[in-house]
Short mmCIF file of C-alpha atoms and ligand atoms in Angstrom, two decimals:
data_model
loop_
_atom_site.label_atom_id
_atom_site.label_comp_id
_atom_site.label_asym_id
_atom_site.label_seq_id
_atom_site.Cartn_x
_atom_site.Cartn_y
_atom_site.Cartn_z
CA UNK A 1 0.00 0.00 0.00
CA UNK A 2 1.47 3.80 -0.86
CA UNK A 3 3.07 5.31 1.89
CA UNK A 4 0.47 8.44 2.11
CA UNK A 5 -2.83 6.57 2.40
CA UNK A 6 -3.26 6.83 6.22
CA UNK A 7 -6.70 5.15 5.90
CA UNK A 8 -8.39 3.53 2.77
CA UNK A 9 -11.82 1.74 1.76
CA UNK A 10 -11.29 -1.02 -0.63
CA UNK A 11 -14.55 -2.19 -2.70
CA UNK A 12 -14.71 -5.86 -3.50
CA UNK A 13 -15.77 -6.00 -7.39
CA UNK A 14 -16.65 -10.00 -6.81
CA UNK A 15 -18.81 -8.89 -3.84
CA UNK A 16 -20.46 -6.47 -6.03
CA UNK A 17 -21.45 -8.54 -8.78
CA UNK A 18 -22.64 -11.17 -6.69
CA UNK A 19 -24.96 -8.96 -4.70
CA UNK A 20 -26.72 -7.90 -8.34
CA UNK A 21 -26.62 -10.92 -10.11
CA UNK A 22 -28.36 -12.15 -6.63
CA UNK A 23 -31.15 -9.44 -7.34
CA UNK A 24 -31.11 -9.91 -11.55
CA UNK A 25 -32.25 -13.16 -10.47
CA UNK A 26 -35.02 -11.87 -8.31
CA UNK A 27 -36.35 -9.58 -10.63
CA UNK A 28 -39.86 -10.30 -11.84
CA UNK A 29 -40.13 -10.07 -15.76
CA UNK A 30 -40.38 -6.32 -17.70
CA UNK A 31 -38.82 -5.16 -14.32
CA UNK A 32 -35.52 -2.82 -14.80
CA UNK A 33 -32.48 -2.63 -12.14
CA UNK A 34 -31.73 0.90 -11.02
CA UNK A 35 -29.16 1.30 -8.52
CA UNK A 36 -29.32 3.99 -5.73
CA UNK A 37 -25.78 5.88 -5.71
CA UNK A 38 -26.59 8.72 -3.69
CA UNK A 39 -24.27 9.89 -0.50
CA UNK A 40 -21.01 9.08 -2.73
CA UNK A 41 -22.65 6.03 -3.04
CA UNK A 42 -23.66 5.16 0.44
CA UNK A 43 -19.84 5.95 1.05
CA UNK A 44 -18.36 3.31 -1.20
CA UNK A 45 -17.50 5.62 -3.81
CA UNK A 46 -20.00 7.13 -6.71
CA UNK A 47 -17.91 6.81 -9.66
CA UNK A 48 -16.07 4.26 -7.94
CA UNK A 49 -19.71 1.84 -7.67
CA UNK A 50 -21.18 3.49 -11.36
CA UNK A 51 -18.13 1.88 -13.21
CA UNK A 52 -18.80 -1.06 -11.29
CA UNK A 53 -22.12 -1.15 -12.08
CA UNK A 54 -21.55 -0.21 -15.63
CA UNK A 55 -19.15 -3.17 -16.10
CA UNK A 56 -22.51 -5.31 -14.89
CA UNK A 57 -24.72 -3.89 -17.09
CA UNK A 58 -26.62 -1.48 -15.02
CA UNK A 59 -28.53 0.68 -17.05
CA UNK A 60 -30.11 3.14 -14.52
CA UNK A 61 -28.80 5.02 -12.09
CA UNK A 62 -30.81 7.23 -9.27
CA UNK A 63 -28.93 9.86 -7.05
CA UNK A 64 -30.07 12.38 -4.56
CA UNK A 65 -28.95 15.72 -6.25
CA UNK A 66 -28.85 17.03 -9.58
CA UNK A 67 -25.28 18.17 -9.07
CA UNK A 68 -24.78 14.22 -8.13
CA UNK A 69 -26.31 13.73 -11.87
CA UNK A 70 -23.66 16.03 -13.51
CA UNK A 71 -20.72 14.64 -12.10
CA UNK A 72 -21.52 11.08 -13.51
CA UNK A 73 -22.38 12.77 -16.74
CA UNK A 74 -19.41 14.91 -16.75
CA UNK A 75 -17.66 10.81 -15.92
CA UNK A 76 -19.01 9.87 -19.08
CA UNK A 77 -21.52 7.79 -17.72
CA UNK A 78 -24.62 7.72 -20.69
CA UNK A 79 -26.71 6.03 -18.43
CA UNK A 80 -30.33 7.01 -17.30
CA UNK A 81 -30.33 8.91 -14.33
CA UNK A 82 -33.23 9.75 -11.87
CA UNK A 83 -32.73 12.55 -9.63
CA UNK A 84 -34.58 11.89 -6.68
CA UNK A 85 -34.44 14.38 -4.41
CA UNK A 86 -35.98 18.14 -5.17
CA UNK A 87 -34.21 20.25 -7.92
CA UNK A 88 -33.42 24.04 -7.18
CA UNK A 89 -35.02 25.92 -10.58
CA UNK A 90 -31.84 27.60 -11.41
CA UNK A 91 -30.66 23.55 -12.15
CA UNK A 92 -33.24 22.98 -14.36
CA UNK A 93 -31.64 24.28 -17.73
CA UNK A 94 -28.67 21.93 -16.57
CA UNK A 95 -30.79 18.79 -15.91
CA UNK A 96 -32.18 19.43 -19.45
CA UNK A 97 -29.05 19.78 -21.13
CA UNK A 98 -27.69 16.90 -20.00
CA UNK A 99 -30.82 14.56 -20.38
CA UNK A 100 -31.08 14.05 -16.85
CA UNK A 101 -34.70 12.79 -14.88
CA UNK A 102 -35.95 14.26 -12.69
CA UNK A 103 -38.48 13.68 -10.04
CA UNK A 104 -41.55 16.78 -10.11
CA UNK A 105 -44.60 17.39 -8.05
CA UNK A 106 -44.84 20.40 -8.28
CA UNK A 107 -46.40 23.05 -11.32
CA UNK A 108 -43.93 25.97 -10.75
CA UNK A 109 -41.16 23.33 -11.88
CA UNK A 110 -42.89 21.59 -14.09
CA UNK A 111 -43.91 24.82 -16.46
CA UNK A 112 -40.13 25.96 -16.21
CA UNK A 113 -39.23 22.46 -17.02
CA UNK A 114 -41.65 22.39 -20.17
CA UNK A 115 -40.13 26.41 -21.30
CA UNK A 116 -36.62 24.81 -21.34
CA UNK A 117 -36.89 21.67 -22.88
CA UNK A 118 -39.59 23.30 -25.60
CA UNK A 119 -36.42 25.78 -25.81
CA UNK A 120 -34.08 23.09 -26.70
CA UNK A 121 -36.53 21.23 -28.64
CA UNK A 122 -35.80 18.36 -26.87
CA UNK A 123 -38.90 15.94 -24.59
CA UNK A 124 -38.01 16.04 -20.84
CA UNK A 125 -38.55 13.14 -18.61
CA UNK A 126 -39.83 13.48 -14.88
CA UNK A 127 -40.95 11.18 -12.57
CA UNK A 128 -43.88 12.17 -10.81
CA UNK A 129 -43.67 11.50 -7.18
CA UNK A 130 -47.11 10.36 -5.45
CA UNK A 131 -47.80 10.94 -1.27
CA UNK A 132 -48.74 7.69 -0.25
CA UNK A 133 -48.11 7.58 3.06
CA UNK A 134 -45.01 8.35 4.27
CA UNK A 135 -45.31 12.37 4.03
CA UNK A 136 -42.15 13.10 2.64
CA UNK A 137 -41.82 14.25 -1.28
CA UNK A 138 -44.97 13.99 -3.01
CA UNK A 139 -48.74 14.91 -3.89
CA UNK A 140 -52.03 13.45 -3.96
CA UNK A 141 -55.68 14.01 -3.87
CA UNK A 142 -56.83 17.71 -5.15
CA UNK A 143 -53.11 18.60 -5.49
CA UNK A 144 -51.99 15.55 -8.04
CA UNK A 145 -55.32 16.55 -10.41
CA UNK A 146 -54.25 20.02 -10.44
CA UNK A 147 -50.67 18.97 -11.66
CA UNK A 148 -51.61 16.66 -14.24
CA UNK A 149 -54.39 19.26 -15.88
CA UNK A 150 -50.68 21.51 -16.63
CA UNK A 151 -48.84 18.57 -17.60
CA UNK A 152 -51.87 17.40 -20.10
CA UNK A 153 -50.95 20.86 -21.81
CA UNK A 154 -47.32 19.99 -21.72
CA UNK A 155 -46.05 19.22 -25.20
CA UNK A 156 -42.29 18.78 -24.09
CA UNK A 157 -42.48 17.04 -20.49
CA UNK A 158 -43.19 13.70 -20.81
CA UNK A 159 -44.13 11.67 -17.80
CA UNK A 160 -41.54 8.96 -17.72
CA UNK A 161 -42.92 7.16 -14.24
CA UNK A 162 -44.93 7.50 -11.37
CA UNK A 163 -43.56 6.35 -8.06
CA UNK A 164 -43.88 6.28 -4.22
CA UNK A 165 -41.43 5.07 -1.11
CA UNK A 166 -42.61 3.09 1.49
CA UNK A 167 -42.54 4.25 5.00
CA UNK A 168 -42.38 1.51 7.25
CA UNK A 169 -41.16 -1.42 5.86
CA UNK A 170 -37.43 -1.89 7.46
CA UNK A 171 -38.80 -1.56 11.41
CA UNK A 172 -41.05 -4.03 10.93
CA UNK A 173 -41.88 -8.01 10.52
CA UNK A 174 -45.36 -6.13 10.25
CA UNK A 175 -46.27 -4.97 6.63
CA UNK A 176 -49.65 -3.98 6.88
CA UNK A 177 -48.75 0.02 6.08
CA UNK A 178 -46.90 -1.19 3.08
CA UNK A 179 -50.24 -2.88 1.77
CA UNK A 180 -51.83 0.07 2.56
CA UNK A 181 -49.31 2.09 0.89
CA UNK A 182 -49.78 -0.19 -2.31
CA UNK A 183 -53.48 0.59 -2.28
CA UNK A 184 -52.82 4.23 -2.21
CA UNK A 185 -50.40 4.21 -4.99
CA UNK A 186 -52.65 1.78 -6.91
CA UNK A 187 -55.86 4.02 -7.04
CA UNK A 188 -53.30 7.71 -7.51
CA UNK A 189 -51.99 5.50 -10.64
CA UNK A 190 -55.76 4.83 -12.00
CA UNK A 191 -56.23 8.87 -11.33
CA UNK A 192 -53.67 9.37 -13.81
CA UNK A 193 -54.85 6.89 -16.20
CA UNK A 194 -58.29 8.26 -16.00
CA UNK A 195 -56.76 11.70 -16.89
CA UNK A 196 -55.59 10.32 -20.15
CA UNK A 197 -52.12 9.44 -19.59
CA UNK A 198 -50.61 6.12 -20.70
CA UNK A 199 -47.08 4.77 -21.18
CA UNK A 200 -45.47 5.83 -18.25
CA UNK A 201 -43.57 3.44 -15.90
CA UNK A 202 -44.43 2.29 -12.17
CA UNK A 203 -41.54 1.85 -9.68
CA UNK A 204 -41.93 1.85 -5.98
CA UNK A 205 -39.62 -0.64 -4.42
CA UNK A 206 -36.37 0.71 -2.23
CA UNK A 207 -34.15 -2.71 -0.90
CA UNK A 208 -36.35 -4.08 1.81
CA UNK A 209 -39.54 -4.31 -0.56
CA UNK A 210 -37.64 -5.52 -3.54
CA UNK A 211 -35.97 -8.51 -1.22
CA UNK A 212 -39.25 -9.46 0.73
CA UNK A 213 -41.83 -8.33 -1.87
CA UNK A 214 -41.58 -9.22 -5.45
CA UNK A 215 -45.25 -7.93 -5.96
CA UNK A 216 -43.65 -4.42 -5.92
CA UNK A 217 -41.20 -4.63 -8.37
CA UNK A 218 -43.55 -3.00 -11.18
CA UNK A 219 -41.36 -1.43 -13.50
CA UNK A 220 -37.96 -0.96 -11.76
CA UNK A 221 -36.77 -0.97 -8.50
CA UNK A 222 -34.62 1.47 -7.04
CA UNK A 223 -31.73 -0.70 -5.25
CA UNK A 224 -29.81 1.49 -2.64
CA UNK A 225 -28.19 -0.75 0.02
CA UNK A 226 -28.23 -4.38 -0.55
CA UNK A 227 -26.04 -3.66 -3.71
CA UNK A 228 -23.56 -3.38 -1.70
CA UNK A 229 -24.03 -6.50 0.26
CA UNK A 230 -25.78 -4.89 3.46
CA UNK A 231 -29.35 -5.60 5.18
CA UNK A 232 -32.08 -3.11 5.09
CA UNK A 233 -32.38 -4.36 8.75
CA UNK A 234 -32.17 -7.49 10.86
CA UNK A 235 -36.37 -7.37 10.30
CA UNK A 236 -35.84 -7.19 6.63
CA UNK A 237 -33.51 -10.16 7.05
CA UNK A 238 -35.31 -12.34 9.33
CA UNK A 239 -38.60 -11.87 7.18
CA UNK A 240 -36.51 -12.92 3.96
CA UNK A 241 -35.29 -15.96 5.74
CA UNK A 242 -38.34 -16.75 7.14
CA UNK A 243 -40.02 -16.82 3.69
CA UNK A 244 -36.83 -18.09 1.40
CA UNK A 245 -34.45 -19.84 4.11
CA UNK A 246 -30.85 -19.78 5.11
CA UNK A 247 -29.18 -21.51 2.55
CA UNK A 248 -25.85 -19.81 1.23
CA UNK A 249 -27.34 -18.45 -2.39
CA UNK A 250 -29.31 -15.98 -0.23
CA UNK A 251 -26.50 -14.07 1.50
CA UNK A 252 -25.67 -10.67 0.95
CA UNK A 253 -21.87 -10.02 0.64
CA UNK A 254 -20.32 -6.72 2.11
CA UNK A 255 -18.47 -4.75 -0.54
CA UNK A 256 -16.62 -2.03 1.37
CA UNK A 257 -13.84 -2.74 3.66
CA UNK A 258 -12.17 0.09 5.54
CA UNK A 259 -8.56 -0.24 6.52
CA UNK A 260 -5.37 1.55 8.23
CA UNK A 261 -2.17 0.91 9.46
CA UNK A 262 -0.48 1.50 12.84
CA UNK A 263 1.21 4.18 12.89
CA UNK A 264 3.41 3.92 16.53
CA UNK A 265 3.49 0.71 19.00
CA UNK A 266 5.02 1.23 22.55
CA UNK A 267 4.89 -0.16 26.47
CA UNK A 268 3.13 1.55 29.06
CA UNK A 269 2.72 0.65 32.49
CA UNK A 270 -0.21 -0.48 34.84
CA UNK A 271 -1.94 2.81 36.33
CA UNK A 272 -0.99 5.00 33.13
CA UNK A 273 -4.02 6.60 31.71
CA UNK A 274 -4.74 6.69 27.87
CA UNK A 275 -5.72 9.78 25.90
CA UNK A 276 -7.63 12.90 26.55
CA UNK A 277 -10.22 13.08 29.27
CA UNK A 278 -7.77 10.09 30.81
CA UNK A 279 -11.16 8.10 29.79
CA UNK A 280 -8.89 4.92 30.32
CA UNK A 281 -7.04 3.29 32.89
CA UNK A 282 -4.43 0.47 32.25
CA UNK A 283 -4.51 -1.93 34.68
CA UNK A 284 -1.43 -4.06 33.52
CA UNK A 285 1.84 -3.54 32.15
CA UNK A 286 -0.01 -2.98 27.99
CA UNK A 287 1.31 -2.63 24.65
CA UNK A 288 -0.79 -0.17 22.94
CA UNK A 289 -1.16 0.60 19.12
CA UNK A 290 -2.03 4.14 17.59
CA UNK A 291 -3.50 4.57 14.94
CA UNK A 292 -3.79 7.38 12.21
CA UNK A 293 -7.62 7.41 11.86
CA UNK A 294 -10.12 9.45 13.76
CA UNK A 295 -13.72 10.95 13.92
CA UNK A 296 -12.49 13.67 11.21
CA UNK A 297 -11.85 10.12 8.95
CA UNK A 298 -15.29 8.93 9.81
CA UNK A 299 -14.38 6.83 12.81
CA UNK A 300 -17.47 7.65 15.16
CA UNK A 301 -16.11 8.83 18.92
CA UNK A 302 -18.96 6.90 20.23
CA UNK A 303 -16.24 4.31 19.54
CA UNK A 304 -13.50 5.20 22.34
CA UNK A 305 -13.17 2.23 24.58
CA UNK A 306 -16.18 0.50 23.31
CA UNK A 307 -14.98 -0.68 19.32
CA UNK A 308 -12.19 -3.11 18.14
CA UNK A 309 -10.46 -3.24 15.29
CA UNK A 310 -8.59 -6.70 14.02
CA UNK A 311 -4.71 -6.94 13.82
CA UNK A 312 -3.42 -10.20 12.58
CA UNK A 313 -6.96 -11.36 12.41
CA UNK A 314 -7.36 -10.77 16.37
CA UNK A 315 -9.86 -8.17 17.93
CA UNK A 316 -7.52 -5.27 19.46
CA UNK A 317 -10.39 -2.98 21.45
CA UNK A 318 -10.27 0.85 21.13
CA UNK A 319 -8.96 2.60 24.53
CA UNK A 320 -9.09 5.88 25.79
CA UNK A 321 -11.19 8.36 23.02
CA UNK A 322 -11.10 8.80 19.39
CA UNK A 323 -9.44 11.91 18.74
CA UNK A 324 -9.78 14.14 15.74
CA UNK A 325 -6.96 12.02 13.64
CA UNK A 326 -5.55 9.45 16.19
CA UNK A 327 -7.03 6.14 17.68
CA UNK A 328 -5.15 4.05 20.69
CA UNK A 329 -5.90 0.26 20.10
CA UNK A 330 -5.01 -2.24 23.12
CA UNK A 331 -2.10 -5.24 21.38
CA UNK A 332 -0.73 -6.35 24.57
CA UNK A 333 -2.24 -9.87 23.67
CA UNK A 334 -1.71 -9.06 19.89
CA UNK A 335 2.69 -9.78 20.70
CA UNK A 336 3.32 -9.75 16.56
CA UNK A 337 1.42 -5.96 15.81
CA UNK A 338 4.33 -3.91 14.38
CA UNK A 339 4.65 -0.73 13.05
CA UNK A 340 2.66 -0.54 9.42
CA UNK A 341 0.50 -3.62 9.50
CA UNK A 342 -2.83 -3.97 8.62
CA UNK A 343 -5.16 -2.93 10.55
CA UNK A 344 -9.16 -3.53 9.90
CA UNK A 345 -11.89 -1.13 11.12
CA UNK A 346 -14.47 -2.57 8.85
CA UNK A 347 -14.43 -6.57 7.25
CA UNK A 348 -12.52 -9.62 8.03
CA UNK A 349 -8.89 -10.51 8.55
CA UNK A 350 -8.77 -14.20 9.35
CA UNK A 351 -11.52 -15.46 10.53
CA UNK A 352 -12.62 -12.23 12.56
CA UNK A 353 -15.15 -10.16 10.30
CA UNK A 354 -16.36 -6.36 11.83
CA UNK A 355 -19.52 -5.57 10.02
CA UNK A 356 -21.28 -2.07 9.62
CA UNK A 357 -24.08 -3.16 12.03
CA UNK A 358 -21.43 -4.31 14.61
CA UNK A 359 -20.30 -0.52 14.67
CA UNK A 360 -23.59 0.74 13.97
CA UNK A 361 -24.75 -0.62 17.35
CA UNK A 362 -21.91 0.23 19.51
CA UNK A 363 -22.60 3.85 17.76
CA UNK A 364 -26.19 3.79 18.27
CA UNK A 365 -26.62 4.39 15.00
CA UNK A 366 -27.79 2.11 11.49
CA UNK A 367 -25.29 0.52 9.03
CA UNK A 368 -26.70 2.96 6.54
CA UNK A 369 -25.07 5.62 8.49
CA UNK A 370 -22.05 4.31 9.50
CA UNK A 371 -21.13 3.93 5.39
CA UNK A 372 -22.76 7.03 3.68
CA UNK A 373 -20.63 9.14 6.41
CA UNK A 374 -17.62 7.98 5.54
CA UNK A 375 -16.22 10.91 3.81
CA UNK A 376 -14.92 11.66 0.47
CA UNK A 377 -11.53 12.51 1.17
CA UNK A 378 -10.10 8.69 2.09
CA UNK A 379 -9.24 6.75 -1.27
CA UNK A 380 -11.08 4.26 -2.89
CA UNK A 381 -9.41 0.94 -4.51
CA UNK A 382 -11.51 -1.62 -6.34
CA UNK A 383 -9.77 -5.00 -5.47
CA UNK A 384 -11.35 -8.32 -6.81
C1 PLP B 401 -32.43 6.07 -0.82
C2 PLP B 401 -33.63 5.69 -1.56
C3 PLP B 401 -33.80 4.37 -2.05
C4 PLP B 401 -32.84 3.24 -1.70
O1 PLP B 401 -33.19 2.72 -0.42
P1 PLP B 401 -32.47 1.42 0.15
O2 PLP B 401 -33.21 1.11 1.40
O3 PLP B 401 -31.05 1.80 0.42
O4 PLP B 401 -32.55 0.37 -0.89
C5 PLP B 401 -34.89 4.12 -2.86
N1 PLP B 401 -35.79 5.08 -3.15
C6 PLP B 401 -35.68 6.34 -2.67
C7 PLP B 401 -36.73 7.35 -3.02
C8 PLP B 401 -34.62 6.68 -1.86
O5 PLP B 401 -34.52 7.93 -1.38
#
């Protein structure tokens, strides 16, 4: 490894293919692939995971931000993309330019959107976004009739796909408000029939659904975290196992591993104290490791003298609190650590694996968390 990476995430591109050829199987017929790539990727890396995904065959991709869009255009990427979060109007020439989707629900937007594209005498695509029950983006009722009336005069907006995003469907071995949800979304999408339109596409399934449910795979699905080999939640997992069973074709591989090295190894004695706030106490004679990684990496204080990290494939546990750039691990039973090995914060060495939900609980926090902050700055290798 170069000398300057003081921390590094390596993405595993077998992982990655066998978490999507595990949901190309899935996939119920006429029913496209999109993959989720928002938060840089939920951390792995966004152009990192889109060439990955490219390699595959992906042929969608959805992000959060229009700005997210550009960056994979500006990439090369000719993909579709879906912008799924709101786009500011003085984006909207941009998202036109560069044949970008866009989700809309609302008529200021979608007039400026039909001005532009009738402008550049090209058809727009948006992806109308329907409140079905989780009260986030969205319209329905009186509101949704009002929109569609405009967009009937649109000439140069064409509705790509209607779609909705189910509320409570990871918390939950219960999915009685995802039924309901369906219900909703099934009697919005007859509203829009009975208004006239027709060849537009449905999607409304997000990871947990498109695992558990295959009856909401409609047109696409919009696959954000099991792509990269990580449960929705330990409900989403036990009601897929539950269902499907435990055999070994049904397991999600991680893709992201998060390394370092150690930086400094030394011998301190029983009754020293460890790191600000003195926070820990040795009560032997201890070898202790630091480490060049810290909360300003992504490594969550919550951590300090509650997380491991494995050295030689053995569990080394955090003492004493996570600074800014430095971490002190415990190796006094680790007698081989030496300056510049390995050291894992996230995956396996030997037999020892740490997951994203190990750290997510110790955090208090949800594996989707503990990889979409992991910031931009630490580099990304694809390994095999
Ligand atoms: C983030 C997001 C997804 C992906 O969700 P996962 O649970 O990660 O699969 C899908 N749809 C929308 C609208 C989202 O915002």
């Amino acid at each position: 490894m170069d000398a300057h990476y003081s921390n590094w995430i390596e993405i595993s591109r077998s992982a990655y293919r066998k978490n999507l050829e595990f949901f190309k199987n899935r996939l119920m017929p006429g029913t496209d692939l999109s993959v989720v790539i928002k938060a840089n990727a939920y951390g792995h890396g966004m152009l990192e995971i889109a060439s990955l995904a490219d390699e595959f065959g992906v042929k969608i991709f959805c992000v959060h931000s229009i700005s997210e869009a550009l960056a994979l255009r500006k990439n090369g990427f000719r993909q579709r993309i879906v912008v799924l979060g709101p786009t500011i109007k003085c984006f909207a020439e941009a998202a036109v330019k560069n044949d970008i989707e866009v989700v809309c629900y609302n008529i200021e937007n979608l007039e400026l959107y039909e001005e532009l594209a009738k402008k550049a005498g090209r058809i727009f695509n948006i992806h109308l976004k329907l409140e079905t029950g989780t009260n986030r983006q969205g319209i329905s009722g009186s509101a949704l009739l009002a929109f569609l009336d405009v967009l009937k005069k649109c000439e140069h907006v064409k509705l790509r796909a209607a779609y909705s995003h189910f509320a409570n469907i990871e918390d939950t071995t219960d999915h009685s408000y995802a039924k309901m949800q369906i219900e909703r979304f099934k009697n919005e999408v007859s509203l829009i029939r009975n208004a006239g339109f027709s060849g537009f596409d449905l999607h409304f399934a997000s990871s947990a659904a498109a695992t558990i449910f295959t009856k909401t795979h409609f047109n696409m699905i919009r696959l954000g975290i099991a792509q990269y080999g990580l449960w929705p939640s330990k409900e989403t997992y036990l009601s897929y196992i539950t269902e499907f069973g435990h055999g070994d074709e049904h397991i999600l591989t991680p893709v992201l591993s998060w390394k370092t090295v150690i930086g400094q190894i030394k011998k301190i004695n029983a009754g020293d104290f460890v790191g600000y706030g003195c926070s820990h106490q040795m009560t032997r004679e201890s070898t202790i490791a630091i480490l060049p990684i810290g909360y300003s990496d992504g490594y969550d204080r919550h951590l300090s003298n509650q997380g491991y990290v494995l050295i030689h494939g053995k569990r080394a546990p955090v003492i004493g609190r996570i600074a800014m750039n430095l971490t002190t691990v415990d190796v006094t039973d680790i007698p081989e650590a030496a300056v510049e090995d390995e050291v894992v914060l996230i995956g396996s060495q030997g037999d020892q694996i740490i997951r994203a939900e190990d750290i997510a609980s110790l955090a208090g926090t949800i594996n989707y968390e503990v990889v979409a902050r992991l910031p931009e700055h630490i580099t990304r290798i694809i390994v095999e």
